[in-house]
Amino acid sequence: MSPAAAADPWIRCPIPRPAAGLRLFCLPYAGGGASLFNDWGRFLPESIEVCGIQLPGREERIAEPAFRQAGTLLPVLLDRLGASLDRPTAFFGHSMGALIAYEASLALAATGREPAHLIVSGQRPPHLMRPGRTSYRLSDAALCEKLRRLNGTPEAVLREPELLNLVLPPLRCDFELAETYRRSLTARLDCPVTVLGGQDDSEVDPRALPAWQEVTRGAVEVRLFPGDHFFLKTGIEPVLATIADALARHLRTPRGR
């Protein structure tokens, strides 16, 4: 990664691999930060450099306003990624992050820089998003109950008013981004897509996941794992093994070896 990209607050690369043949950009779920991906590089081949995307409104960027619409986030994100597109890339996104990863892949494809692979996790296909959801307008108490059902937020956070005052505003923005997102299939990718899901996910019906085939002319593989919407937290090793297998076809020996 170039020095300018390495200093960018949007991109977090805990294990730099300047010789890697492929750069994997990872986008978090609503309320999540780039620290979710800090350890991924230790479990993936040296030919992959893992870069977590740090969106405004979380972790060290908590004081910055979070984006509320995918359409306003995307051009800023793509501009920030520009210096890091100097080698083949892939995208991973979970839940809200899957929508952003898909939109970024589609936008890059339109400029002739389509990613080698797209990996989406815990999200229904973009053209099957459920209209009318307004979780972002719930009261604090009702929103906390939704978070409990999703099982992705520590109970200690939900019971601490000071933490909630920090967490809930950007989380509402993330929910608004995901719940107001709309996409009709006017364009298709050519890259392969790997789709990951939780076998017991009550938020995203696993039966909807094969419809991701409609977003690309490439091959689509669906893999289900034990767990609910946050199956990433209950068994990350098999998930990372699947990601490594999916990206293996695009890898080459790290430069200089």
Coordinates of C-alpha atoms in Angstrom, one line a residue:
M1 CA 0.0 0.0 0.0
S2 CA 1.3 3.5 -0.8
P3 CA 2.3 5.8 2.1
A4 CA -0.7 8.1 1.3
A5 CA -3.1 5.2 1.5
A6 CA -1.5 3.8 4.6
A7 CA -2.1 7.1 6.4
D8 CA -5.7 7.4 5.2
P9 CA -8.3 7.2 8.1
W10 CA -10.6 5.2 5.9
I11 CA -8.3 2.2 5.5
R12 CA -6.9 0.0 8.3
C13 CA -4.3 -2.6 7.3
P14 CA -3.0 -4.1 10.6
I15 CA -0.7 -6.6 8.7
P16 CA 0.8 -4.7 5.7
R17 CA 1.8 -7.0 2.9
P18 CA 3.4 -4.9 0.2
A19 CA 4.2 -8.0 -1.9
A20 CA 0.7 -9.4 -1.8
G21 CA -0.9 -10.2 -5.1
L22 CA -4.5 -9.3 -4.0
R23 CA -5.9 -6.7 -1.6
L24 CA -9.1 -7.7 0.3
F25 CA -11.3 -4.7 1.4
C26 CA -13.6 -5.6 4.3
L27 CA -16.7 -3.6 5.2
P28 CA -18.5 -4.1 8.6
Y29 CA -22.1 -4.5 9.6
A30 CA -24.1 -1.6 11.0
G31 CA -22.3 -0.1 14.0
G32 CA -19.2 -2.2 13.3
G33 CA -15.7 -0.9 12.8
A34 CA -12.5 -1.9 11.0
S35 CA -11.2 -3.6 14.2
L36 CA -13.5 -6.5 13.3
F37 CA -10.9 -7.5 10.7
N38 CA -7.7 -6.9 12.7
D39 CA -6.8 -10.6 13.0
W40 CA -8.0 -11.8 9.6
G41 CA -4.5 -11.4 8.0
R42 CA -3.1 -14.0 10.4
F43 CA -5.4 -16.6 9.1
L44 CA -5.3 -15.8 5.4
P45 CA -2.5 -16.5 2.9
E46 CA 0.4 -14.1 2.7
S47 CA -0.7 -13.4 -0.9
I48 CA -3.7 -11.5 0.6
E49 CA -3.5 -8.1 2.2
V50 CA -6.5 -7.5 4.4
C51 CA -7.7 -3.9 4.6
G52 CA -10.6 -3.0 6.9
I53 CA -12.7 0.0 5.9
Q54 CA -13.2 2.4 8.8
L55 CA -16.4 4.3 8.1
P56 CA -17.0 7.6 9.9
G57 CA -19.0 7.4 13.2
R58 CA -17.2 4.5 14.9
E59 CA -14.2 3.6 16.9
E60 CA -11.5 6.4 16.5
R61 CA -13.8 8.1 14.1
I62 CA -16.8 8.2 16.5
A63 CA -16.9 12.0 16.5
E64 CA -17.4 12.2 12.7
P65 CA -21.0 12.1 11.3
A66 CA -21.9 8.7 9.8
F67 CA -23.4 8.5 6.4
R68 CA -27.1 7.9 6.1
Q69 CA -27.4 7.1 2.4
A70 CA -25.4 4.7 0.2
G71 CA -25.5 7.2 -2.6
T72 CA -23.6 9.8 -0.7
L73 CA -21.1 7.4 0.9
L74 CA -20.1 5.6 -2.3
P75 CA -18.3 8.4 -4.2
V76 CA -16.3 9.4 -1.1
L77 CA -15.4 5.8 -0.4
L78 CA -14.3 5.1 -4.0
D79 CA -12.2 8.3 -4.0
R80 CA -10.4 7.1 -0.8
L81 CA -9.8 3.7 -2.3
G82 CA -8.2 5.1 -5.4
A83 CA -4.6 4.9 -4.3
S84 CA -5.1 1.3 -3.1
L85 CA -6.4 0.0 -6.4
D86 CA -2.9 -0.6 -7.7
R87 CA -3.3 -4.4 -7.7
P88 CA -6.1 -7.0 -8.0
T89 CA -8.8 -6.4 -5.4
A90 CA -11.7 -8.3 -3.7
F91 CA -14.4 -7.1 -1.5
F92 CA -16.0 -8.6 1.6
G93 CA -19.0 -7.1 3.4
H94 CA -21.3 -8.4 6.2
S95 CA -25.0 -7.2 6.4
M96 CA -24.9 -3.5 5.7
G97 CA -21.3 -3.9 4.6
A98 CA -22.4 -6.4 1.9
L99 CA -24.5 -3.7 0.2
I100 CA -21.7 -1.3 0.2
A101 CA -19.2 -3.9 -1.1
Y102 CA -21.6 -4.8 -3.9
E103 CA -22.2 -1.1 -4.8
A104 CA -18.4 -0.4 -4.8
S105 CA -17.8 -3.5 -7.0
L106 CA -20.5 -2.4 -9.4
A107 CA -19.1 1.2 -9.6
L108 CA -15.5 -0.1 -10.2
A109 CA -16.7 -2.4 -12.9
A110 CA -18.3 0.5 -14.7
T111 CA -14.8 2.1 -14.9
G112 CA -13.0 -1.1 -16.0
R113 CA -11.6 -1.9 -12.6
E114 CA -14.0 -4.7 -11.5
P115 CA -12.8 -6.6 -8.5
A116 CA -11.6 -10.1 -8.9
H117 CA -14.1 -11.4 -6.4
L118 CA -17.0 -10.3 -4.3
I119 CA -17.8 -11.9 -1.0
V120 CA -21.2 -11.0 0.6
S121 CA -22.3 -12.2 4.0
G122 CA -25.5 -12.1 6.0
Q123 CA -27.4 -10.1 3.4
R124 CA -30.2 -10.8 1.0
P125 CA -29.6 -9.8 -2.7
P126 CA -29.9 -6.1 -3.4
H127 CA -33.0 -6.5 -5.6
L128 CA -34.8 -8.4 -2.8
M129 CA -34.3 -5.9 0.0
R130 CA -37.4 -5.6 2.1
P131 CA -39.2 -2.2 1.7
G132 CA -40.7 -0.2 4.5
R133 CA -38.3 -1.1 7.3
T134 CA -37.7 1.9 9.7
S135 CA -35.7 0.5 12.6
Y136 CA -33.7 3.8 12.5
R137 CA -36.8 5.6 13.8
L138 CA -37.4 3.3 16.8
S139 CA -37.2 4.7 20.3
D140 CA -34.0 4.0 22.1
A141 CA -35.6 1.2 24.1
A142 CA -37.2 -0.5 21.1
L143 CA -33.9 -0.2 19.1
C144 CA -32.0 -1.8 22.0
E145 CA -34.5 -4.7 22.0
K146 CA -33.9 -5.2 18.3
L147 CA -30.2 -5.2 18.9
R148 CA -30.7 -7.9 21.6
R149 CA -32.7 -10.0 19.1
L150 CA -29.9 -9.7 16.5
N151 CA -27.4 -10.8 19.1
G152 CA -24.6 -8.7 17.8
T153 CA -24.2 -6.1 20.5
P154 CA -22.7 -6.9 24.0
E155 CA -25.3 -6.7 26.8
A156 CA -22.8 -4.5 28.7
V157 CA -23.1 -1.9 26.0
L158 CA -26.9 -2.0 25.9
R159 CA -27.1 -1.6 29.7
E160 CA -24.7 1.4 29.9
P161 CA -26.4 4.8 29.1
E162 CA -23.1 6.6 28.4
L163 CA -22.0 4.0 25.9
L164 CA -25.5 4.0 24.3
N165 CA -25.3 7.7 23.8
L166 CA -22.2 7.1 21.7
V167 CA -23.3 4.0 19.9
L168 CA -26.9 4.6 19.0
P169 CA -26.7 7.8 16.8
P170 CA -24.2 6.3 14.2
L171 CA -26.1 3.0 14.5
R172 CA -29.3 4.7 13.5
C173 CA -27.5 6.2 10.5
D174 CA -26.3 2.8 9.5
F175 CA -29.7 1.3 9.8
E176 CA -31.1 4.1 7.7
L177 CA -28.5 3.5 5.0
A178 CA -29.4 -0.2 4.8
E179 CA -33.1 0.1 5.2
T180 CA -33.5 2.9 2.6
Y181 CA -31.2 1.2 0.1
R182 CA -32.8 0.3 -3.3
R183 CA -31.2 -1.3 -6.4
S184 CA -32.8 -2.6 -9.5
L185 CA -30.7 -5.0 -11.6
T186 CA -29.9 -2.6 -14.4
A187 CA -26.2 -3.8 -14.6
R188 CA -24.5 -7.0 -13.7
L189 CA -21.0 -7.9 -12.5
D190 CA -18.8 -10.4 -14.3
C191 CA -16.8 -11.5 -11.3
P192 CA -17.6 -14.6 -9.2
V193 CA -19.6 -14.0 -6.0
T194 CA -19.3 -16.0 -2.8
V195 CA -22.3 -15.8 -0.5
L196 CA -22.1 -16.6 3.2
G197 CA -25.0 -17.0 5.6
G198 CA -26.1 -18.2 9.0
Q199 CA -28.2 -21.4 9.2
D200 CA -30.4 -19.8 11.9
D201 CA -30.4 -16.2 10.7
S202 CA -33.8 -14.8 11.5
E203 CA -32.9 -11.5 9.9
V204 CA -32.0 -12.8 6.4
D205 CA -33.7 -16.0 5.3
P206 CA -31.0 -18.4 4.0
R207 CA -33.4 -19.5 1.2
A208 CA -33.0 -16.0 -0.4
L209 CA -29.2 -16.2 -0.7
P210 CA -29.0 -18.1 -4.1
A211 CA -30.7 -15.2 -5.8
W212 CA -27.4 -13.4 -5.6
Q213 CA -26.8 -15.3 -8.9
E214 CA -28.9 -12.6 -10.6
V215 CA -26.3 -9.8 -9.9
T216 CA -23.4 -11.4 -11.9
R217 CA -22.6 -13.4 -14.9
G218 CA -19.9 -15.1 -12.9
A219 CA -20.1 -18.2 -10.8
V220 CA -21.9 -17.9 -7.4
E221 CA -21.3 -20.2 -4.5
V222 CA -23.5 -20.1 -1.3
R223 CA -22.1 -21.4 2.0
L224 CA -24.1 -21.7 5.2
F225 CA -22.5 -21.8 8.7
P226 CA -23.9 -22.6 12.1
G227 CA -25.2 -19.5 13.9
D228 CA -27.6 -16.6 13.6
H229 CA -27.1 -13.2 11.8
F230 CA -23.8 -12.8 13.6
F231 CA -22.4 -16.2 12.8
L232 CA -19.0 -14.5 12.1
K233 CA -18.7 -14.1 15.9
T234 CA -19.4 -17.7 16.7
G235 CA -17.0 -19.4 14.3
I236 CA -14.7 -17.3 12.3
E237 CA -12.1 -20.0 11.4
P238 CA -14.4 -21.9 8.9
V239 CA -15.5 -18.6 7.5
L240 CA -12.0 -17.5 6.8
A241 CA -11.1 -20.9 5.4
T242 CA -14.0 -20.4 2.9
I243 CA -12.8 -16.9 2.0
A244 CA -9.3 -18.3 1.4
D245 CA -10.6 -21.0 -0.8
A246 CA -12.7 -18.5 -2.8
L247 CA -9.8 -16.2 -3.4
A248 CA -7.2 -18.9 -4.1
R249 CA -7.9 -18.9 -7.8
H250 CA -6.9 -15.2 -8.0
L251 CA -3.7 -15.5 -6.0
R252 CA -0.2 -15.5 -7.2
T253 CA 3.1 -15.8 -5.3
P254 CA 3.8 -12.6 -3.4
R255 CA 6.1 -10.3 -5.3
G256 CA 9.8 -10.7 -4.6
R257 CA 9.5 -14.4 -3.6

